[in-house]
Amino acid sequence: MYSIKRLLIGRPLKSTALGEQKLNKTKALAILSSDALSSVAYGPEQILIVLVAVGVTAFWYSVPIAIGVLVLLTALILSYRQIIYAYPHGGGAYVVSKENLGVWPGLISGGSLLVDYVLTVAVSVSAGTDAITSAFPSLHEHTVLIAIAFVLFTTVLNLRGVTESASILAYPVYLFVLALFILIGVGIYDIATGAVPPDLHASIGTPVAGISLFLLLKAFASGSSALTGVEAISNAILNFKSPAPANASRTLLMMGALLAVLFSGIVFLAYYYGISPRTEVTVVSQIAEQTFGRHFMYFFIQGTTALILILAANTGYSAFPLLAVNLANDKFIPRIFTVRGDRLGYSNGIITLGFLSIVLIVAFQGNTEHLIPLYAVGVFIPFTMSQTGMMVKWIRQKPKGWIFKLVVNSIGALISFTVTIMFFITKFEQVWSVIVFLPTIIYVFHRIKKHYEAVGKQLRLTTCEPAMPIEGNVFILPVAGITHVVETSINYAQSLSAQQIIAVYIPFEREDETAFEEKWNKFHPDVRLVTLHSPYRTIIQPLMKFIDTVERKANESNYQVTVIIPQFIPKKGWHNILHNQTSLMIRARLLYRKNVIVTTVPYHLKK
Amino acid sequence: MYSIKRLLIGRPLKSTALGEQKLNKTKALAILSSDALSSVAYGPEQILIVLVAVGVTAFWYSVPIAIGVLVLLTALILSYRQIIYAYPHGGGAYVVSKENLGVWPGLISGGSLLVDYVLTVAVSVSAGTDAITSAFPSLHEHTVLIAIAFVLFTTVLNLRGVTESASILAYPVYLFVLALFILIGVGIYDIATGAVPPDLHASIGTPVAGISLFLLLKAFASGSSALTGVEAISNAILNFKSPAPANASRTLLMMGALLAVLFSGIVFLAYYYGISPRTEVTVVSQIAEQTFGRHFMYFFIQGTTALILILAANTGYSAFPLLAVNLANDKFIPRIFTVRGDRLGYSNGIITLGFLSIVLIVAFQGNTEHLIPLYAVGVFIPFTMSQTGMMVKWIRQKPKGWIFKLVVNSIGALISFTVTIMFFITKFEQVWSVIVFLPTIIYVFHRIKKHYEAVGKQLRLTTCEPAMPIEGNVFILPVAGITHVVETSINYAQSLSAQQIIAVYIPFEREDETAFEEKWNKFHPDVRLVTLHSPYRTIIQPLMKFIDTVERKANESNYQVTVIIPQFIPKKGWHNILHNQTSLMIRARLLYRKNVIVTTVPYHLKK
């Protein structure tokens, strides 16, 4: 076990090595923007899927819709830039909402994002697997297995540590950007030189029968799912080399620029080539095939697309554990999420994320595209919350130049809110579950916090009654025979100058009773023996009843009751099945039901 | 949990109620002979399956083969009658072989029978389910589930107790006997009145091309699988009302007579009707259909056949636990098999049997007919062993009339041995696994016995070195903070007048170290504090190392080391996931790896 762990995640790191685990801008851009950048692989397609319901002539609407998405992108990038400088210790939407709007809005943001990162992993890994099976249809039936393998791989990579995963993951991200630049460049060159027939698409402005504002809003909302992931940098500022805020801000701007270019390029090519969305071949794959044929470049684009989609999952792995730490520090989720693993990453968060996304992938059999709207809503709710939080902050604090900052965040909040509402109106059947799970999660958060607070109060020395003074000790020793183990236990109890030692023997047959008593009196006449005949052949019940009686009496005179339980430790694991596990059962019952102390005396068998 | 158990198996019985759990002859015949009687539902079919390989003209050979089987049956019944009187305390083949031939032959018999009873349950329940699906082909696809349900039902019935299951199971057994008597009677009447055309079968003596001695021996061996189960009564004499041996012997004779009549009747009708074995319809079902058409009687016969086949499993449930008790008393299998359950049955044996047969049914997907030869061999090996054992006994002891007894057992031994050899020669590809699993089981028996003997020796006061005198006590108390729990634990340790109490604090950060030391000195300056900085953020490793050091020093002056571990007991089960289970991990590591005593101080959270 131990050596497998070492092989997978490497040797443990000292806490002092934490500083070496920070990211420079190039690596940070790669691992924190892979989610946002990868969205261009499915964002444009989402727009076309909505428009195809009216007919192919409606496809030209994708161009104005894309312009709308770019406006939204600009607003979000500027808003998040302000959040980065205002909250240089990270935490993103959760911290911003909590500090400016209150605990409940904070939990709404935190809860949405937590679920959202699980969706990020599931959706992007599934999409990456789809890109692979588009190229190799024979793999289509193994989708779920391939997706699970990728999740496991990413989980292990992240357990190894953030810099190590960044080093490995940077190449594919930049290769993807390069591949799409070549695709868009060659595509536009072809169009400019007239190599592409201009009659593949309806020209912009062609009247379309049956188009409605509702449909266009739905297409816009679908297209803005390409913006998921832009918040990741604001959550992970702590992972940057110093000066962290400046580096993070520059990385954010760079990401925005790349995203804008790639998104508009793909939308434009898809429109110009008149591409229709198809079930088993993605839009990017169709564009690449039309541009290059089944040429090396086609496979290069498919390969890097698959890779970036899978790596988009990595953004979830960077952001989820840090968000979980924030929530756990505030006692809304189990404390275990604040513990750094062997490689200094928050390994419990990483493992939880991997596990939950595998559950999702299996539950949806790899068809997670149904989850994209849910995923988008889960991003736009915290988008709205955090921008609103920033508005409140500027109005309250009124720093220098606050009017401009307020305007930027207000535009961001307004558009995000509009998109959220659009999702609820146009895709209610896909996003209604948010209304169920979000209150549920927040309720659970609340219960957990309440429990931790209650425990804290009970443990604090100042708030609880002083510990009971112990006037004396009673030791109870269940015995099954007169053996070496019993001798050792009595020896121990006597060395502790216990005021009373009571051996308890529980025979199933009346005849055993007197026979054992006689033997005992020869063996240890100084130790009192109590025999409890058990007509129903159970040891636990009479023993518990007896302990109850002793405990009641002991309590009257402030005596403490201790039960001594010998435990055989066989030399080999399989030997355990040869011994009744009565001592385990007794110990569990005693600890959970009674207020007695349980002392386990191990007896290591040598053979 | 508890109330479900009560509902299923009833209230617990006192040990003194054991006498009321004995069987009278009628009930004993029903539950102990259902296995043997049910064999007539598939024994004749097994003969025909072998003969059909040569052609339908060969079917007349089933008549002389059946006569051979009847001779064998007579020899076995007489032999087992002698075993019952010689070993009135039961135990059957295992005890007889062990006492007269030695431990190894005893284990061969015991091991074969133990496996065999599992096969009994799997094979007979599967066969019963087949009979049901013969009548209702639409249920065919649910075979495995139906079979598992029947195993569970029989297991629960047996956990309720032997008399209760006998009362319920007696009716179907006698109904089956009645049904077959009617079938055979009407069949023979039809034949006698000429209602059946006499040209359906080749007459006895018709020369058959391609018949060989090998094939006839194979058919004979297959037919003798109908004799499995005749040993059950000799294993379960203890379940009879007194005088147990006389009652058991009479029951055995009655069973032999019934078996002889039913077996010859079915073989004769199958031969006269010229019935061929078919995959989805059993031979008995074909006979019934030819005799009555799809009449009420047909369904009555099918129904009772299905029932008796399923109930045949019950013979396994009566014999397996008693055999297991014998083996466990001799320390060849875990002691747990000697424990009587709430209803005085040996419930661990019953549950083990049910579990193992479900495993077999699932593994073979309900097609357990392949197991019939294996099952038969597993019976004939102990048949041979026990008869040989009786031969040795008569020769050694020479009681009155021993020559006749010796002759009976010698014939029994000879035929049983012949059948065993025939199985190995004619069906080697189906029974070879005996050669693998029997030595394996016996090896396991041997290892278990060796372990128990080693443990016994280590525990006995006379053989082991006297317990170490304890000169003083050192208490180690790992602390995570200054809380009420720590206060309670220190209080306890001090009340035991421990010579040394050492609190151990394990900070992950250097800064924590001095801060905690200062706080501690204000809190309990009388208790020594040791801080162990853990750069790798693990508690277990530095703690274990420290305990090692303390233990080494303590051993030098005969001091005993005790580690006090506080354990939170939350009010609700789900709260456990909110607390690190460090204390559980520490306790497990300490008990299994070190020679220290572990004292668990429970802290019951009130909220």
XYZ file of N, CA and C in Angstrom, chain B residues 28 33-34 63 114 133 146 148 154 166 183 240 242 255 266 286-287 289 306 357 392 404 450 454 479 482 522 546 564:
87
model
N -38.849 -36.469 11.446
C -37.459 -36.754 11.094
C -37.378 -37.345 9.695
N -34.960 -37.215 5.078
C -34.907 -38.049 3.881
C -35.302 -37.268 2.640
N -35.610 -35.983 2.793
C -36.028 -35.250 1.595
C -34.927 -35.252 0.542
N -33.261 -50.538 -16.993
C -33.879 -51.462 -16.044
C -32.823 -52.279 -15.279
N -18.534 -31.947 4.149
C -18.758 -30.523 4.359
C -19.024 -29.832 3.020
N -39.541 -23.865 -13.588
C -39.455 -23.230 -14.902
C -39.850 -24.191 -16.025
N -34.659 -16.744 -8.354
C -35.602 -17.628 -7.661
C -34.833 -18.577 -6.750
N -31.888 -18.200 -5.389
C -31.337 -17.490 -4.228
C -32.424 -17.228 -3.193
N -34.932 -21.020 3.103
C -34.553 -22.212 3.868
C -33.608 -21.841 5.015
N -39.208 -28.570 10.630
C -39.752 -29.897 10.351
C -41.273 -29.848 10.213
N -48.872 -41.298 -9.391
C -48.341 -41.328 -10.747
C -47.939 -42.741 -11.144
N -32.993 -36.817 17.223
C -34.153 -37.693 17.432
C -34.577 -37.723 18.889
N -35.685 -39.750 22.242
C -35.136 -41.020 22.694
C -36.238 -42.088 22.640
N -37.106 -44.937 5.067
C -36.618 -44.130 3.960
C -36.125 -45.020 2.826
N -40.247 -44.936 -11.219
C -39.952 -43.902 -12.212
C -39.106 -44.465 -13.353
N -42.198 -35.228 -18.052
C -42.675 -35.899 -19.271
C -43.585 -37.075 -18.937
N -43.171 -37.856 -17.931
C -44.006 -38.998 -17.528
C -45.375 -38.518 -17.080
N -46.894 -35.765 -17.822
C -47.679 -35.215 -18.932
C -48.286 -36.338 -19.763
N -41.062 -29.869 -7.362
C -40.283 -28.646 -7.137
C -40.053 -28.457 -5.650
N -23.744 -21.734 -0.597
C -24.519 -22.280 -1.713
C -25.002 -21.166 -2.632
N -13.076 -52.327 10.137
C -11.945 -52.339 11.076
C -12.445 -52.506 12.508
N -21.441 -61.471 10.654
C -22.505 -60.974 9.774
C -22.343 -59.469 9.539
N -3.370 -26.521 14.073
C -2.043 -26.156 14.550
C -2.087 -24.808 15.269
N -1.297 -24.040 19.192
C -0.243 -23.097 19.573
C -0.794 -22.060 20.543
N -2.064 14.936 23.076
C -3.058 16.012 23.175
C -3.042 16.851 21.905
N -5.865 22.306 24.456
C -6.136 22.318 25.894
C -7.643 22.367 26.059
N 0.646 27.093 32.002
C -0.372 27.747 32.833
C -1.458 26.752 33.228
N 8.190 8.091 19.416
C 8.305 8.501 20.807
C 7.913 7.359 21.746
N -3.088 6.794 26.761
C -4.489 7.213 26.960
C -4.957 7.923 25.710
